[in-house]
Short mmCIF file of C-alpha atoms in Angstrom, two decimals:
data_model
loop_
_atom_site.label_atom_id
_atom_site.label_comp_id
_atom_site.label_asym_id
_atom_site.label_seq_id
_atom_site.Cartn_x
_atom_site.Cartn_y
_atom_site.Cartn_z
CA UNK A 1 -18.50 -10.46 -13.51
CA UNK A 2 -17.78 -8.25 -16.51
CA UNK A 3 -17.71 -4.49 -17.04
CA UNK A 4 -16.55 -2.46 -20.04
CA UNK A 5 -15.12 -5.58 -21.67
CA UNK A 6 -13.00 -6.55 -18.66
CA UNK A 7 -13.62 -9.55 -16.44
CA UNK A 8 -13.57 -9.03 -12.67
CA UNK A 9 -13.06 -12.09 -10.47
CA UNK A 10 -13.27 -11.41 -6.70
CA UNK A 11 -10.57 -13.05 -4.56
CA UNK A 12 -12.29 -12.98 -1.15
CA UNK A 13 -15.56 -11.47 0.10
CA UNK A 14 -13.61 -8.77 1.98
CA UNK A 15 -10.95 -7.63 -0.48
CA UNK A 16 -9.26 -8.18 -3.83
CA UNK A 17 -10.19 -8.97 -7.42
CA UNK A 18 -8.31 -10.26 -10.44
CA UNK A 19 -8.86 -8.34 -13.67
CA UNK A 20 -8.51 -9.87 -17.13
CA UNK A 21 -9.29 -8.69 -20.64
CA UNK A 22 -7.20 -5.52 -20.57
CA UNK A 23 -3.76 -4.57 -21.90
CA UNK A 24 -2.22 -2.10 -19.45
CA UNK A 25 0.58 -1.36 -21.92
CA UNK A 26 -1.86 0.57 -24.09
CA UNK A 27 -3.70 3.79 -23.17
CA UNK A 28 -6.95 3.11 -21.35
CA UNK A 29 -10.08 4.25 -23.13
CA UNK A 30 -12.72 5.94 -21.01
CA UNK A 31 -14.89 2.85 -20.57
CA UNK A 32 -11.97 0.66 -19.48
CA UNK A 33 -10.64 3.35 -17.15
CA UNK A 34 -14.07 3.69 -15.55
CA UNK A 35 -14.38 -0.08 -15.19
CA UNK A 36 -10.99 -0.35 -13.45
CA UNK A 37 -11.67 2.73 -11.30
CA UNK A 38 -15.01 1.32 -10.15
CA UNK A 39 -13.49 -2.11 -9.50
CA UNK A 40 -10.75 -0.53 -7.38
CA UNK A 41 -13.36 1.38 -5.38
CA UNK A 42 -15.30 -1.83 -4.71
CA UNK A 43 -12.50 -4.38 -4.25
CA UNK A 44 -9.69 -2.12 -2.89
CA UNK A 45 -6.85 -4.01 -4.60
CA UNK A 46 -6.75 -5.29 -8.19
CA UNK A 47 -4.48 -7.91 -9.74
CA UNK A 48 -3.48 -8.24 -13.39
CA UNK A 49 -1.51 -11.06 -15.04
CA UNK A 50 0.81 -11.12 -18.08
CA UNK A 51 1.41 -7.37 -18.27
CA UNK A 52 4.92 -7.01 -19.75
CA UNK A 53 4.73 -3.23 -20.06
CA UNK A 54 7.41 -0.56 -20.44
CA UNK A 55 8.42 1.93 -17.77
CA UNK A 56 6.73 4.65 -19.82
CA UNK A 57 3.49 2.68 -20.03
CA UNK A 58 3.65 1.95 -16.31
CA UNK A 59 3.97 5.67 -15.58
CA UNK A 60 1.20 6.51 -18.04
CA UNK A 61 -1.09 4.03 -16.29
CA UNK A 62 -0.45 5.74 -12.98
CA UNK A 63 -0.94 9.21 -14.43
CA UNK A 64 -4.36 8.12 -15.70
CA UNK A 65 -5.41 7.96 -12.05
CA UNK A 66 -3.58 11.04 -10.79
CA UNK A 67 -0.27 12.81 -10.25
CA UNK A 68 2.74 10.58 -9.60
CA UNK A 69 4.92 11.23 -6.56
CA UNK A 70 8.47 10.17 -5.72
CA UNK A 71 9.25 8.20 -2.58
CA UNK A 72 10.54 10.40 0.30
CA UNK A 73 13.43 8.08 1.18
CA UNK A 74 14.23 5.54 -1.52
CA UNK A 75 15.92 6.78 -4.73
CA UNK A 76 13.97 6.19 -7.93
CA UNK A 77 14.96 4.57 -11.20
CA UNK A 78 17.59 6.60 -13.05
CA UNK A 79 15.81 9.14 -15.23
CA UNK A 80 12.48 8.26 -13.63
CA UNK A 81 12.47 9.57 -10.03
CA UNK A 82 8.82 8.65 -9.55
CA UNK A 83 9.51 4.96 -10.28
CA UNK A 84 10.48 3.13 -7.09
CA UNK A 85 12.75 0.09 -7.39
CA UNK A 86 11.64 -2.98 -5.46
CA UNK A 87 14.51 -5.47 -5.28
CA UNK A 88 15.79 -8.24 -3.04
CA UNK A 89 18.55 -10.82 -3.57
CA UNK A 90 21.16 -12.83 -1.69
CA UNK A 91 22.86 -9.61 -0.52
CA UNK A 92 19.75 -7.90 0.84
CA UNK A 93 19.59 -6.92 4.50
CA UNK A 94 15.89 -6.06 4.38
CA UNK A 95 13.00 -5.84 1.95
CA UNK A 96 10.47 -3.09 1.38
CA UNK A 97 7.11 -3.56 3.06
CA UNK A 98 7.95 -6.31 5.55
CA UNK A 99 5.35 -5.04 8.05
CA UNK A 100 1.69 -4.13 7.82
CA UNK A 101 1.38 -0.58 6.50
CA UNK A 102 -0.24 1.93 4.17
CA UNK A 103 2.32 3.54 1.88
CA UNK A 104 3.81 6.82 3.14
CA UNK A 105 0.90 7.55 5.47
CA UNK A 106 3.23 10.09 7.12
CA UNK A 107 2.71 12.45 4.18
CA UNK A 108 0.31 15.37 4.55
CA UNK A 109 -1.46 14.04 1.44
CA UNK A 110 -0.79 10.28 1.54
CA UNK A 111 -0.85 8.27 -1.68
CA UNK A 112 -4.17 7.40 -3.23
CA UNK A 113 -2.80 4.25 -4.81
CA UNK A 114 0.29 2.25 -5.64
CA UNK A 115 0.86 0.21 -8.82
CA UNK A 116 3.54 -2.48 -8.60
CA UNK A 117 4.78 -4.66 -11.46
CA UNK A 118 7.06 -7.59 -10.67
CA UNK A 119 9.29 -8.73 -13.54
CA UNK A 120 11.50 -11.15 -11.60
CA UNK A 121 9.91 -13.47 -9.06
CA UNK A 122 11.30 -16.32 -6.95
CA UNK A 123 10.24 -19.89 -7.84
CA UNK A 124 8.29 -20.07 -4.59
CA UNK A 125 7.16 -17.50 -2.03
CA UNK A 126 7.33 -13.73 -2.20
CA UNK A 127 3.58 -13.26 -1.81
CA UNK A 128 1.99 -10.00 -0.73
CA UNK A 129 -0.86 -9.93 1.78
CA UNK A 130 -3.53 -7.23 1.68
CA UNK A 131 -5.95 -6.33 4.46
CA UNK A 132 -9.17 -4.34 4.15
CA UNK A 133 -9.41 -1.41 6.52
CA UNK A 134 -13.13 -1.23 5.77
CA UNK A 135 -13.49 -4.74 7.17
CA UNK A 136 -11.23 -3.84 10.10
CA UNK A 137 -13.42 -0.86 10.93
CA UNK A 138 -16.68 -2.74 10.46
CA UNK A 139 -15.55 -5.47 12.88
CA UNK A 140 -15.06 -3.01 15.75
CA UNK A 141 -17.75 -2.64 18.38
CA UNK A 142 -20.02 0.38 18.17
CA UNK A 143 -18.46 1.68 21.39
CA UNK A 144 -14.95 1.42 19.91
CA UNK A 145 -16.04 3.08 16.66
CA UNK A 146 -17.47 5.99 18.66
CA UNK A 147 -14.31 6.31 20.78
CA UNK A 148 -11.87 6.20 17.87
CA UNK A 149 -14.01 8.39 15.61
CA UNK A 150 -13.07 11.55 17.46
CA UNK A 151 -9.33 10.88 17.64
CA UNK A 152 -6.30 11.76 15.52
CA UNK A 153 -2.87 10.15 15.40
CA UNK A 154 0.65 11.26 14.56
CA UNK A 155 2.20 9.59 11.51
CA UNK A 156 5.96 10.18 11.30
CA UNK A 157 8.27 8.79 8.62
CA UNK A 158 11.49 9.65 10.45
CA UNK A 159 11.84 6.66 12.80
CA UNK A 160 11.22 4.04 10.12
CA UNK A 161 13.19 5.66 7.30
CA UNK A 162 16.18 6.40 9.53
CA UNK A 163 16.23 2.78 10.72
CA UNK A 164 16.25 1.63 7.09
CA UNK A 165 19.07 4.03 6.24
CA UNK A 166 21.13 2.90 9.22
CA UNK A 167 20.72 -0.72 8.14
CA UNK A 168 21.77 0.09 4.56
CA UNK A 169 24.59 2.45 5.51
CA UNK A 170 22.97 5.53 4.00
CA UNK A 171 23.94 8.92 5.39
CA UNK A 172 20.70 10.80 6.07
CA UNK A 173 22.13 13.54 8.28
CA UNK A 174 20.40 16.80 7.56
CA UNK A 175 17.42 15.13 5.90
CA UNK A 176 13.90 15.69 7.11
CA UNK A 177 10.98 13.35 6.69
CA UNK A 178 7.24 14.00 6.54
CA UNK A 179 5.21 13.89 9.73
CA UNK A 180 1.57 14.85 10.11
CA UNK A 181 -1.65 14.18 11.99
CA UNK A 182 -4.47 12.11 10.49
CA UNK A 183 -7.82 10.91 11.82
CA UNK A 184 -7.73 7.40 13.29
CA UNK A 185 -10.88 6.67 11.29
CA UNK A 186 -10.95 8.19 7.81
CA UNK A 187 -13.79 8.48 5.32
CA UNK A 188 -12.95 7.35 1.80
CA UNK A 189 -13.45 10.29 -0.60
CA UNK A 190 -14.99 8.11 -3.33
CA UNK A 191 -16.89 5.29 -1.63
CA UNK A 192 -17.88 7.28 1.46
CA UNK A 193 -17.07 4.25 3.62
CA UNK A 194 -15.16 4.49 6.89
CA UNK A 195 -11.76 2.81 7.24
CA UNK A 196 -9.27 2.33 10.06
CA UNK A 197 -6.21 4.48 9.37
CA UNK A 198 -3.31 3.62 11.68
CA UNK A 199 -0.38 1.36 10.80
CA UNK A 200 2.67 -0.06 12.54
CA UNK A 201 5.31 1.54 10.28
CA UNK A 202 4.31 5.17 10.61
CA UNK A 203 1.73 5.75 13.36
CA UNK A 204 3.61 6.85 16.49
CA UNK A 205 0.83 7.74 18.90
CA UNK A 206 -2.81 8.67 19.25
CA UNK A 207 -3.16 12.30 20.27
CA UNK A 208 -5.19 13.73 23.12
CA UNK A 209 -5.04 10.65 25.37
CA UNK A 210 -2.38 9.47 27.86
CA UNK A 211 0.68 7.83 26.32
CA UNK A 212 0.02 4.49 28.02
CA UNK A 213 -3.54 4.43 26.70
CA UNK A 214 -2.29 5.34 23.23
CA UNK A 215 0.32 2.56 23.27
CA UNK A 216 -2.23 -0.02 24.39
CA UNK A 217 -4.79 1.09 21.83
CA UNK A 218 -2.28 1.04 18.97
CA UNK A 219 -1.06 -2.41 20.00
CA UNK A 220 -4.67 -3.61 19.82
CA UNK A 221 -5.33 -1.97 16.46
CA UNK A 222 -2.05 -3.15 14.89
CA UNK A 223 -2.99 -6.72 15.86
CA UNK A 224 -6.60 -6.22 14.78
CA UNK A 225 -5.72 -5.42 11.14
CA UNK A 226 -3.95 -8.79 10.84
CA UNK A 227 -7.20 -10.77 11.13
CA UNK A 228 -7.20 -13.28 8.22
CA UNK A 229 -10.90 -12.60 7.62
CA UNK A 230 -9.97 -9.12 6.41
CA UNK A 231 -7.31 -10.36 3.98
CA UNK A 232 -6.38 -11.77 0.61
CA UNK A 233 -2.99 -13.15 -0.47
CA UNK A 234 -1.50 -12.58 -3.92
CA UNK A 235 0.91 -15.07 -5.49
CA UNK A 236 3.05 -13.15 -7.93
CA UNK A 237 3.99 -14.38 -11.39
CA UNK A 238 6.37 -12.71 -13.82
CA UNK A 239 4.82 -9.48 -15.15
CA UNK A 240 1.95 -9.49 -12.66
CA UNK A 241 0.66 -6.10 -11.54
CA UNK A 242 -1.07 -5.17 -8.29
CA UNK A 243 -2.91 -1.87 -7.92
CA UNK A 244 -4.00 -1.09 -4.37
CA UNK A 245 -5.91 1.75 -2.74
CA UNK A 246 -3.82 3.05 0.17
CA UNK A 247 -6.81 4.89 1.59
CA UNK A 248 -8.56 1.70 2.67
CA UNK A 249 -5.95 -1.09 2.68
CA UNK A 250 -2.74 -2.18 4.31
CA UNK A 251 -0.27 -4.69 2.88
CA UNK A 252 2.61 -6.89 3.95
CA UNK A 253 5.39 -8.24 1.70
CA UNK A 254 6.49 -11.70 2.83
CA UNK A 255 10.28 -12.26 2.71
CA UNK A 256 10.33 -16.05 2.68
CA UNK A 257 12.39 -16.51 -0.51
CA UNK A 258 15.93 -15.56 0.56
CA UNK A 259 18.38 -15.84 -1.24
CA UNK A 260 16.25 -15.80 -4.43
CA UNK A 261 15.76 -12.63 -6.49
CA UNK A 262 12.55 -10.62 -6.54
CA UNK A 263 12.45 -7.39 -8.57
CA UNK A 264 9.91 -4.90 -9.78
CA UNK A 265 8.96 -1.26 -10.22
CA UNK A 266 6.29 0.73 -8.41
CA UNK A 267 4.62 4.02 -9.18
CA UNK A 268 2.65 5.91 -6.57
CA UNK A 269 -0.38 8.12 -7.21
CA UNK A 270 -0.82 11.19 -5.04
CA UNK A 271 -3.88 11.34 -2.79
CA UNK A 272 -5.59 13.97 -0.69
CA UNK A 273 -5.57 14.82 2.98
CA UNK A 274 -7.58 12.24 4.98
CA UNK A 275 -10.77 13.47 6.55
CA UNK A 276 -12.69 12.01 9.45
#
């Protein structure tokens, strides 16, 4: 499938497409921007190969889609606070994203999208899995959709970020982290489709129901999003880029390559407050 001179190759029926015929190191003209924007809306996560672009070009690509935001816990690249460093090697105690999640969903206005370029990859492994929250929602029974549709949940960054800091020996005393309430089922502001919006890193409890019921429901939903039928799996190559829509996807970074090195940079595009 082609649009605006780019070629779009779907990965699975549920989620993901590989894009070719575009140089992301150069400014996007209006037709190419529209083609990529529309492909992201349809496929939820896009993959690009052979994109050896500069930090400035990476940031410019993100800005084309919206305002860039810095990560609330991890320090950015020196001189570029909005560029998050993704790195693992033989000394790493953990890796970013090693659980199903939507980036920084604890924010009042969670990210619209994230754009990650990997410039060092292990010889084998290091894949990232993506799951469609449209597909997760669609697979629920009508009774469950009705039940969840009127509920909100608390997303809190504190527990996860403080556990990371403790593991890395960072002193976070006196720091505060975002926490806010979001609908359990959100409506995508562009596609109009409904998506499940709870994740195991940040969602602490469903509000307005007993704690035991909340725990049981979240356990079910956290397992539900892992259904392989909702997923695609991306095998990174040097200078590959993934651009995912946090409003309707979750992802999981597989750490199966220790002690090999895996490094990249990520920029994050600000979103809006989720609505039911």
